[in-house]
Coordinates of C-alpha atoms in Angstrom, one line a residue:
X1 CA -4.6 16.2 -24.1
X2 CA -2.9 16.9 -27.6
X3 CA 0.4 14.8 -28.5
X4 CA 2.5 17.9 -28.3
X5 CA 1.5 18.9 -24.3
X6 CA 2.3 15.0 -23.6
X7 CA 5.7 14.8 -24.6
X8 CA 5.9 18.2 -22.5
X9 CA 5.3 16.2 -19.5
X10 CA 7.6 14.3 -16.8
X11 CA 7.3 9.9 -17.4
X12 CA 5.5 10.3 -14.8
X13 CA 2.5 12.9 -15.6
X14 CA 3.0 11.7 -18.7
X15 CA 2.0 8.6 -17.6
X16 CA -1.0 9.5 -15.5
X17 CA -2.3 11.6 -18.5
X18 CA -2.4 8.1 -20.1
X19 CA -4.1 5.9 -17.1
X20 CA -5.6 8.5 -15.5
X21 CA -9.5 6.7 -16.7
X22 CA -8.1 3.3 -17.5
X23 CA -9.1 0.2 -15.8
X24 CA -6.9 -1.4 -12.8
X25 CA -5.5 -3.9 -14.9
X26 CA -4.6 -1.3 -17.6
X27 CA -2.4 0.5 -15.6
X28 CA -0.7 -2.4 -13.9
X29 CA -0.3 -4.2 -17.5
X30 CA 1.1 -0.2 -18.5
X31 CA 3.6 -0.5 -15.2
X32 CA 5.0 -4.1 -16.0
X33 CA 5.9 -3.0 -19.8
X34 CA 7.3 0.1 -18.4
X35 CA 9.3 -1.2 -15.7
X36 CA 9.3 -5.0 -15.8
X37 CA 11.5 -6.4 -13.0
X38 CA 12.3 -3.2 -11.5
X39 CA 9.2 -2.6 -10.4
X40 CA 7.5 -4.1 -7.0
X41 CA 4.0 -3.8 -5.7
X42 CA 3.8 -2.7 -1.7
X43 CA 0.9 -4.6 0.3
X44 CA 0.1 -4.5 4.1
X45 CA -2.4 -8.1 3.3
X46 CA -5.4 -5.9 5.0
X47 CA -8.7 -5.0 4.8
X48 CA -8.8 -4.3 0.7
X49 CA -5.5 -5.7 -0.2
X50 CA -7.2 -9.0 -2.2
X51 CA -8.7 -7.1 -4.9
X52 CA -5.0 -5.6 -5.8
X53 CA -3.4 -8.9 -5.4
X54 CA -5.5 -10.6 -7.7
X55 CA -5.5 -8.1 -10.5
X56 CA -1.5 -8.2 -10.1
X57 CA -1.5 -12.2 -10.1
X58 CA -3.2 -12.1 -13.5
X59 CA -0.6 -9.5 -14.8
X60 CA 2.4 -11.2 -13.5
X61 CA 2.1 -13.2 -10.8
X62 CA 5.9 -13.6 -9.9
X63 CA 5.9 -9.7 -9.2
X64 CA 7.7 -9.0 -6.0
X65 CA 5.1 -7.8 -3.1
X66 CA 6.8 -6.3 -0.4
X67 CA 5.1 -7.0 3.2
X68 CA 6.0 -5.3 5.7
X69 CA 5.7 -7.8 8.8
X70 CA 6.4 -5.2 11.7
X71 CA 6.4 -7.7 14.7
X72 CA 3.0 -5.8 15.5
X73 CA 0.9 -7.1 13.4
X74 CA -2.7 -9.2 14.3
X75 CA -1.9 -13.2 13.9
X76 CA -4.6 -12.9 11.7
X77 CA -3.0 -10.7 8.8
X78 CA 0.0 -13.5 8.9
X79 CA -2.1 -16.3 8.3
X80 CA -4.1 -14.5 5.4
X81 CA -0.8 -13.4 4.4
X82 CA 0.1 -17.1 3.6
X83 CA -3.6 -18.5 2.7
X84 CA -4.0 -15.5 0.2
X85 CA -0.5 -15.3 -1.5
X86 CA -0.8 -19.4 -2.1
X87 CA -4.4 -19.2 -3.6
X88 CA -3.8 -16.1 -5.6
X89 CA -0.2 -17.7 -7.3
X90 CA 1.6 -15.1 -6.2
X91 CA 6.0 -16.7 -6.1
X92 CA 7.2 -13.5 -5.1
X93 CA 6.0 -12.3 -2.0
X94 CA 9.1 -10.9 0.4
X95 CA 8.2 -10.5 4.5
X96 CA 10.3 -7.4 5.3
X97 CA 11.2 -7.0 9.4
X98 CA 12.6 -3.9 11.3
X99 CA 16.7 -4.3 11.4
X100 CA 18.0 -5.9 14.4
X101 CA 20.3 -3.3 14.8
X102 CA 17.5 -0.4 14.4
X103 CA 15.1 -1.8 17.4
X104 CA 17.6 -2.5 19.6
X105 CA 18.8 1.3 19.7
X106 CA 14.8 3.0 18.8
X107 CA 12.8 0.3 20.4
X108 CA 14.4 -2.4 22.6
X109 CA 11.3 -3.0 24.7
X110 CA 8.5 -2.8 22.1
X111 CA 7.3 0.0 23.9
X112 CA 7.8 3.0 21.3
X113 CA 3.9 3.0 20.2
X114 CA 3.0 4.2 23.5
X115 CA 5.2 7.1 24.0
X116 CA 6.1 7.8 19.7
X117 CA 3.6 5.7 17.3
X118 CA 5.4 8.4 14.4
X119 CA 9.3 7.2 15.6
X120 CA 8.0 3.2 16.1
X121 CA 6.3 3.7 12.3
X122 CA 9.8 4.8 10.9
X123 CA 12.0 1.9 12.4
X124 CA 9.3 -0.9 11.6
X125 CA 7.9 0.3 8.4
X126 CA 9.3 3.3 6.8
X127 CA 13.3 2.1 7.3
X128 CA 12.7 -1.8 6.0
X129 CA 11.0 -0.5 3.0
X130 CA 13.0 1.9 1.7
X131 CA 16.2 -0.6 1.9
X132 CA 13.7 -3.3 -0.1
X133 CA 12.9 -0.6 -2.6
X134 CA 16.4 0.5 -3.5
X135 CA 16.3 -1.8 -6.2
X136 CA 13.7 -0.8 -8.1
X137 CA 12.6 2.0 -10.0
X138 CA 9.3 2.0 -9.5
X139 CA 6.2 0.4 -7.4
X140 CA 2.9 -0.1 -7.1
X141 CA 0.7 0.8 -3.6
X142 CA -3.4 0.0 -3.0
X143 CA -4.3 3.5 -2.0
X144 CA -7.6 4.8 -3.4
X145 CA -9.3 8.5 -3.3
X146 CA -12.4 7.2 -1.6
X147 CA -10.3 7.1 1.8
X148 CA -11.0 11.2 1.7
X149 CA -8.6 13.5 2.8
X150 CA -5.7 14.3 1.1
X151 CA -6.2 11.0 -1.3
X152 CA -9.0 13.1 -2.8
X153 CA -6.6 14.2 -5.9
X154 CA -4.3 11.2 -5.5
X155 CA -3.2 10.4 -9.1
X156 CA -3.1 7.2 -10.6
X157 CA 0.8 7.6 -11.6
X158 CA 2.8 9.9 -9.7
X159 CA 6.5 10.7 -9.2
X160 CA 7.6 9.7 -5.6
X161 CA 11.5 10.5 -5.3
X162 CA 13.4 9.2 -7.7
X163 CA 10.9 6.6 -8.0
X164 CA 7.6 6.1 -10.3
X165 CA 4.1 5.2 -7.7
X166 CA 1.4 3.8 -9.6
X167 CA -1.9 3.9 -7.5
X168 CA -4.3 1.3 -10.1
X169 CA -7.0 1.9 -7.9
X170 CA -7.3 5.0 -7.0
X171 CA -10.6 5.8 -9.3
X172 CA -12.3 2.5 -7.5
X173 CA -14.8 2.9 -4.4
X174 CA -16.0 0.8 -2.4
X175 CA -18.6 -0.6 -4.3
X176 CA -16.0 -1.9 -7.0
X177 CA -13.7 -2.9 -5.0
X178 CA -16.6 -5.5 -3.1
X179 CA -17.8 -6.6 -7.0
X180 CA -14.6 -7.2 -7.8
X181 CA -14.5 -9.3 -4.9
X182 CA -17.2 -11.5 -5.3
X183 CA -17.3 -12.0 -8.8
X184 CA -14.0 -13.4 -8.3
X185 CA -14.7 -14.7 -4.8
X186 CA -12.1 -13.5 -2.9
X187 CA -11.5 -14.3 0.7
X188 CA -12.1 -11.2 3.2
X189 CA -9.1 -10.7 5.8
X190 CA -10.9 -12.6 9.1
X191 CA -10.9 -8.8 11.1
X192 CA -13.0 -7.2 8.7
X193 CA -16.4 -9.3 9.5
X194 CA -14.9 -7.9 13.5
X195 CA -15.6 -3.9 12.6
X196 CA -11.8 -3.5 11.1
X197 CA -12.2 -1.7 7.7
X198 CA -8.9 -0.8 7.7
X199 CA -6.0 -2.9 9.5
X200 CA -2.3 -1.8 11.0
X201 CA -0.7 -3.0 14.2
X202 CA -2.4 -4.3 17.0
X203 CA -1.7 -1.8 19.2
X204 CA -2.6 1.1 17.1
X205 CA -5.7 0.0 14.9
X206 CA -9.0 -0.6 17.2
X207 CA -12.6 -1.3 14.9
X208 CA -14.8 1.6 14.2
X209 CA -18.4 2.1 14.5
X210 CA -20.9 2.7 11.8
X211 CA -20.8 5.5 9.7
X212 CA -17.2 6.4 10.7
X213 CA -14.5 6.7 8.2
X214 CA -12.8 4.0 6.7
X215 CA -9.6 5.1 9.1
X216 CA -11.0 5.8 12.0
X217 CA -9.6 3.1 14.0
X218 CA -6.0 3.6 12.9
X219 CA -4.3 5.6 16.0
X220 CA -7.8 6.1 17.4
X221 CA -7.6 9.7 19.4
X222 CA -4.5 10.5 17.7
X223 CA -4.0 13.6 14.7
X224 CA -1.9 10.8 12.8
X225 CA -3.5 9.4 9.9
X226 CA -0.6 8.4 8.0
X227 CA 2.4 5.4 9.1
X228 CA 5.1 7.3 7.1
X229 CA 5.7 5.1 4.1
X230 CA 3.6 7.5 1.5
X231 CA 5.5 11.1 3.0
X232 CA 7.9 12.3 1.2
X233 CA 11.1 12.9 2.9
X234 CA 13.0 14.9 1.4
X235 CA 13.6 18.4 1.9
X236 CA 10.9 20.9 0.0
X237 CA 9.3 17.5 -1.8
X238 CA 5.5 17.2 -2.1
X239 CA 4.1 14.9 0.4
X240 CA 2.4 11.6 -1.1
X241 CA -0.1 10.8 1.2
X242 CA -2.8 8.2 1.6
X243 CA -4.4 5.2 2.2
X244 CA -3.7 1.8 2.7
X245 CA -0.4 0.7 1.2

């Protein structure tokens, strides 16, 4: 693209124009200059999260990571929550929990995934986040094209609100994404070896079978695909959809 269509462009597309081929690291390296401490990368500790984390931990490993710890989640994701963020370096992880106040009037009995997965999603995910991200300008999600869908033409930087999203691997598949791992030995989260290629709540992720999409078990029987965190909310706005955060 010629120098003159560039400086045509939003930051943002401007941006993606930049990183669009660049390695993982690149872009995350091109985030921190961009938006130093206002800027926070968004992790659920899951399935792929470990490749992300590591590449961020050599970058700048007292990033904040914002974890969303819904009060649904496997025991399993907590403790490789701990075990990963201590091995990787990483000082800045934040646990973010549903408001007192919110699941007392949307969900007092822990009940709301049976009757409203969407409504339980928005007061234990998509509510706690957007508080922690009011401070910075920009942030950083694990979501990658090979998921299928609407990630297909997921950018690597994108404008998200008044916010900059920076996907670093959205060019990898899943054969990167295990090198990666190995070369640098990273730990697996413990569901994954149990048929969970992609992990939420308890209640609403169940292991798929061979051959099925990566999602599939995520509100298995369900038309939901997405917990709310990457759709845009306001009125007339593209949606931002995909993947795991």
């Amino acid at each position: 693209m010629a120098y003159d269509q560039l400086e045509r462009l939003s930051p943002a597309a401007r941006l993606d124009a930049e990183l669009r081929h660049a390695h993982p690291a690149t872009v995350l390296e091109a985030a921190v200059e961009t938006f130093g401490d206002k800027l926070a990368l968004v992790s659920s500790f899951g399935a792929e999260s470990a490749v992300l984390l590591h590449l961020a931990a050599q970058v700048k490993p007292d990033i904040p990571v914002l974890f969303l710890d819904t009060g649904m989640l496997f025991g399993q994701t907590l403790d490789y929550r701990k075990q990963l963020a201590a091995r990787l370096g990483l000082t800045g992880v934040r646990d973010l929990r549903p408001a007192y106040q919110d699941l007392a009037v949307a969900d007092p009995q822990a009940k709301l995934w049976q009757t409203d997965t969407d409504a339980c999603c928005h007061v234990r995910k998509v509510l706690p986040l957007d508080r922690a991200l009011e401070e910075f300008d920009a942030w950083i999600t694990g979501r990658k094209r090979f998921h299928g869908g609407d990630r297909l033409s997921l950018p690597v930087v994108e404008q998200a609100g008044e916010q900059v999203k920076f996907n670093p691997l959205a060019n990898w598949g899943k054969a990167e994404l295990d090198d990666y791992a190995a070369r640098h030995e990273l730990p697996a989260h413990p569901l994954v070896a149990q048929g969970f290629p992609s992990i939420g709540c308890w209640p609403c992720t169940q292991p798929v079978e061979e051959g099925e999409d990566v999602r599939a078990g995520r509100w298995k029987g369900s038309e939901k695909t997405e917990c709310g965190i990457h759709l845009a909310r306001a009125p007339g706005a593209a949606t931002n959809v995909g993947g795991d955060i």
